[in-house]
Short mmCIF file of C-alpha atoms in Angstrom, two decimals:
data_model
loop_
_atom_site.label_atom_id
_atom_site.label_comp_id
_atom_site.label_asym_id
_atom_site.label_seq_id
_atom_site.Cartn_x
_atom_site.Cartn_y
_atom_site.Cartn_z
CA UNK A 29 -1.52 -9.93 -19.74
CA UNK A 30 -3.07 -7.79 -16.45
CA UNK A 31 -6.06 -5.60 -17.21
CA UNK A 32 -6.79 -2.23 -15.08
CA UNK A 33 -10.28 -2.18 -13.99
CA UNK A 34 -11.74 1.04 -12.62
CA UNK A 35 -15.42 0.97 -11.16
CA UNK A 36 -17.63 3.89 -10.41
CA UNK A 37 -21.02 3.12 -8.76
CA UNK A 38 -23.85 3.77 -6.37
CA UNK A 39 -24.79 2.04 -3.11
CA UNK A 40 -28.37 3.62 -3.49
CA UNK A 41 -29.62 3.91 -6.55
CA UNK A 42 -31.68 1.83 -8.86
CA UNK A 43 -34.18 1.89 -11.93
CA UNK A 44 -34.71 4.57 -13.93
CA UNK A 45 -32.60 7.54 -11.66
CA UNK A 46 -29.77 4.93 -11.83
CA UNK A 47 -30.31 4.42 -15.67
CA UNK A 48 -29.86 8.49 -16.42
CA UNK A 49 -27.04 8.83 -13.82
CA UNK A 50 -24.95 6.17 -15.62
CA UNK A 51 -26.25 7.36 -19.19
CA UNK A 52 -24.58 10.79 -17.90
CA UNK A 53 -21.46 9.02 -16.45
CA UNK A 54 -20.86 7.59 -20.19
CA UNK A 55 -21.20 10.70 -21.97
CA UNK A 56 -18.25 12.62 -19.31
CA UNK A 57 -16.02 9.33 -20.27
CA UNK A 58 -16.80 9.48 -24.14
CA UNK A 59 -16.06 13.25 -23.89
CA UNK A 60 -12.27 12.50 -22.96
CA UNK A 61 -9.67 11.16 -24.54
CA UNK A 62 -7.97 8.26 -22.40
CA UNK A 63 -4.36 9.21 -23.84
CA UNK A 64 -4.44 12.80 -23.10
CA UNK A 65 -2.73 13.64 -19.71
CA UNK A 66 -4.45 14.84 -18.00
CA UNK A 67 -7.35 12.90 -18.97
CA UNK A 68 -10.58 15.74 -19.32
CA UNK A 69 -13.92 15.72 -20.02
CA UNK A 70 -15.05 18.45 -22.50
CA UNK A 71 -14.95 17.04 -26.42
CA UNK A 72 -17.60 15.85 -28.47
CA UNK A 73 -19.74 12.96 -27.73
CA UNK A 74 -20.91 9.89 -29.85
CA UNK A 75 -24.39 9.52 -29.23
CA UNK A 76 -24.59 6.20 -31.29
CA UNK A 77 -21.90 4.86 -28.85
CA UNK A 78 -23.53 5.98 -25.65
CA UNK A 79 -27.16 4.55 -26.79
CA UNK A 80 -24.98 0.78 -27.94
CA UNK A 81 -23.29 0.96 -24.27
CA UNK A 82 -26.87 1.76 -22.52
CA UNK A 83 -28.55 -0.75 -24.57
CA UNK A 84 -25.86 -3.91 -23.73
CA UNK A 85 -26.21 -2.41 -20.14
CA UNK A 86 -29.88 -3.02 -20.74
CA UNK A 87 -29.53 -6.75 -22.38
CA UNK A 88 -26.90 -8.00 -19.65
CA UNK A 89 -29.43 -6.91 -17.03
CA UNK A 90 -32.29 -8.68 -18.21
CA UNK A 91 -30.27 -11.77 -18.22
CA UNK A 92 -29.82 -11.37 -14.61
CA UNK A 93 -25.78 -11.34 -15.13
CA UNK A 94 -23.26 -8.88 -15.51
CA UNK A 95 -20.91 -9.08 -18.05
CA UNK A 96 -18.21 -11.23 -18.33
CA UNK A 97 -14.72 -9.17 -18.71
CA UNK A 98 -13.89 -10.41 -22.15
CA UNK A 99 -17.31 -8.82 -23.30
CA UNK A 100 -16.50 -5.83 -22.22
CA UNK A 101 -15.26 -2.58 -24.26
CA UNK A 102 -13.03 -0.25 -22.84
CA UNK A 103 -16.42 1.26 -21.28
CA UNK A 104 -19.58 -0.65 -19.98
CA UNK A 105 -22.35 -0.18 -17.79
CA UNK A 106 -23.84 -2.34 -15.35
CA UNK A 107 -27.49 -1.92 -14.36
CA UNK A 108 -29.65 -4.50 -11.80
CA UNK A 109 -28.88 -6.41 -8.81
CA UNK A 110 -26.85 -8.83 -10.00
CA UNK A 111 -23.89 -6.34 -10.24
CA UNK A 112 -20.70 -6.53 -8.62
CA UNK A 113 -17.23 -5.06 -8.09
CA UNK A 114 -14.11 -6.12 -6.94
CA UNK A 115 -10.29 -4.74 -7.21
CA UNK A 116 -9.43 -8.49 -7.63
CA UNK A 117 -5.64 -8.67 -7.24
CA UNK A 118 -4.95 -5.52 -5.63
CA UNK A 119 -7.75 -6.46 -3.15
CA UNK A 120 -7.97 -5.36 0.82
CA UNK A 121 -10.64 -5.36 3.26
CA UNK A 122 -12.46 -2.59 4.28
CA UNK A 123 -10.48 0.09 6.07
CA UNK A 124 -12.08 2.41 9.02
CA UNK A 125 -12.20 5.50 7.87
CA UNK A 126 -11.88 6.94 11.70
CA UNK A 127 -8.84 4.65 12.87
CA UNK A 128 -7.61 3.34 9.30
CA UNK A 129 -7.76 -0.51 10.72
CA UNK A 130 -8.44 -2.83 8.52
CA UNK A 131 -11.25 -5.01 9.00
CA UNK A 132 -9.20 -7.96 8.50
CA UNK A 133 -11.82 -10.92 9.07
CA UNK A 134 -14.36 -9.20 6.92
CA UNK A 135 -16.13 -11.87 5.06
CA UNK A 136 -18.30 -10.62 2.04
CA UNK A 137 -19.73 -13.71 2.00
CA UNK A 138 -23.53 -12.23 3.55
CA UNK A 139 -23.53 -9.39 1.44
CA UNK A 140 -23.10 -11.91 -1.82
CA UNK A 141 -25.51 -14.29 -0.63
CA UNK A 142 -28.58 -11.55 0.78
CA UNK A 143 -27.59 -8.64 -1.53
CA UNK A 144 -27.91 -6.44 1.52
CA UNK A 145 -24.91 -4.27 2.71
CA UNK A 146 -24.06 -5.69 6.15
CA UNK A 147 -23.51 -3.46 8.83
CA UNK A 148 -19.53 -3.34 10.64
CA UNK A 149 -17.93 -2.51 13.89
CA UNK A 150 -14.33 -1.82 13.66
CA UNK A 151 -12.86 -3.92 16.58
CA UNK A 152 -10.15 -0.99 17.30
CA UNK A 153 -12.24 2.25 17.57
CA UNK A 154 -15.80 0.81 17.74
CA UNK A 155 -16.98 2.84 14.07
CA UNK A 156 -20.08 1.25 13.35
CA UNK A 157 -21.57 1.93 9.68
CA UNK A 158 -22.44 0.01 6.42
CA UNK A 159 -19.35 -1.38 4.76
CA UNK A 160 -20.00 0.81 1.64
CA UNK A 161 -19.48 3.84 4.14
CA UNK A 162 -16.22 2.36 5.25
CA UNK A 163 -12.97 3.13 2.79
CA UNK A 164 -13.66 0.51 0.08
CA UNK A 165 -11.29 1.48 -2.96
CA UNK A 166 -9.51 -2.00 -2.90
CA UNK A 167 -12.70 -3.91 -1.93
CA UNK A 168 -12.39 -7.37 -2.78
CA UNK A 169 -16.35 -7.14 -3.58
CA UNK A 170 -19.46 -4.52 -3.05
CA UNK A 171 -22.70 -5.31 -5.10
CA UNK A 172 -24.88 -2.47 -6.83
CA UNK A 173 -27.51 -1.95 -8.91
CA UNK A 174 -25.70 0.66 -11.08
CA UNK A 175 -22.20 1.15 -12.07
CA UNK A 176 -19.56 2.39 -15.18
CA UNK A 177 -16.73 -0.01 -15.78
CA UNK A 178 -13.60 1.46 -17.38
CA UNK A 179 -10.97 -1.13 -19.00
CA UNK A 180 -7.60 -0.23 -19.38
CA UNK A 181 -8.09 3.56 -18.94
CA UNK A 182 -5.46 5.16 -17.08
CA UNK A 183 -6.43 5.79 -13.52
CA UNK A 184 -8.60 8.44 -13.14
CA UNK A 185 -8.00 9.44 -10.15
CA UNK A 186 -4.23 10.14 -10.68
CA UNK A 187 -4.55 10.91 -14.56
CA UNK A 188 -7.59 12.71 -14.97
CA UNK A 189 -8.82 14.10 -11.00
CA UNK A 190 -11.23 16.30 -12.13
CA UNK A 191 -12.99 13.74 -14.62
CA UNK A 192 -12.66 11.79 -11.44
CA UNK A 193 -14.36 13.82 -9.28
CA UNK A 194 -17.16 14.80 -11.49
CA UNK A 195 -18.07 10.95 -12.33
CA UNK A 196 -17.95 10.53 -8.86
CA UNK A 197 -20.97 13.42 -8.41
CA UNK A 198 -22.55 12.12 -11.27
CA UNK A 199 -23.09 8.17 -10.62
CA UNK A 200 -25.34 8.29 -7.65
CA UNK A 201 -26.08 9.30 -4.22
CA UNK A 202 -23.82 6.91 -2.13
CA UNK A 203 -21.13 7.11 -4.95
CA UNK A 204 -17.83 4.99 -4.34
CA UNK A 205 -14.47 3.87 -6.89
CA UNK A 206 -13.05 0.80 -6.64
CA UNK A 207 -9.77 0.03 -9.25
CA UNK A 208 -7.52 -3.39 -9.56
CA UNK A 209 -6.08 -5.55 -11.71
CA UNK A 210 -7.05 -8.78 -13.09
#
């Protein structure tokens, strides 16, 4: 059975700042009902569930490995340098934000191995920037130290655009969104 994952994450933030941002993102999500159309924040928040989600995130961070999919609830958080993001079966290479050329020969191995976000240059127009500043909504791989993961929620981009925008504003200084099926 295919599962739909959405990742809201920051490419710059870590530590206590990231923890505060993720806690607020969890509160936003828990104040929404995924069965509503549109999905909107603003309902009551179960603070015990917020604490539980963040506690699980801390335990996984101490282990140095993000939670496996089968151990995730519908809302989870990744903290720490081992967190990764992927669009899985919906993956496409990064797309140039200027000319929209796909970086078809992009190899995420450098990012995977070293943890440092690589700088890339578009072979068509010459645009050069860190790969996270490219269009990466369908990236096969990104690395972060803080992220919110939604499992089997409706696409907030489509069914909850205000919540989608609020989450991007909450998760950090270089917020990104990736989604895909696994």
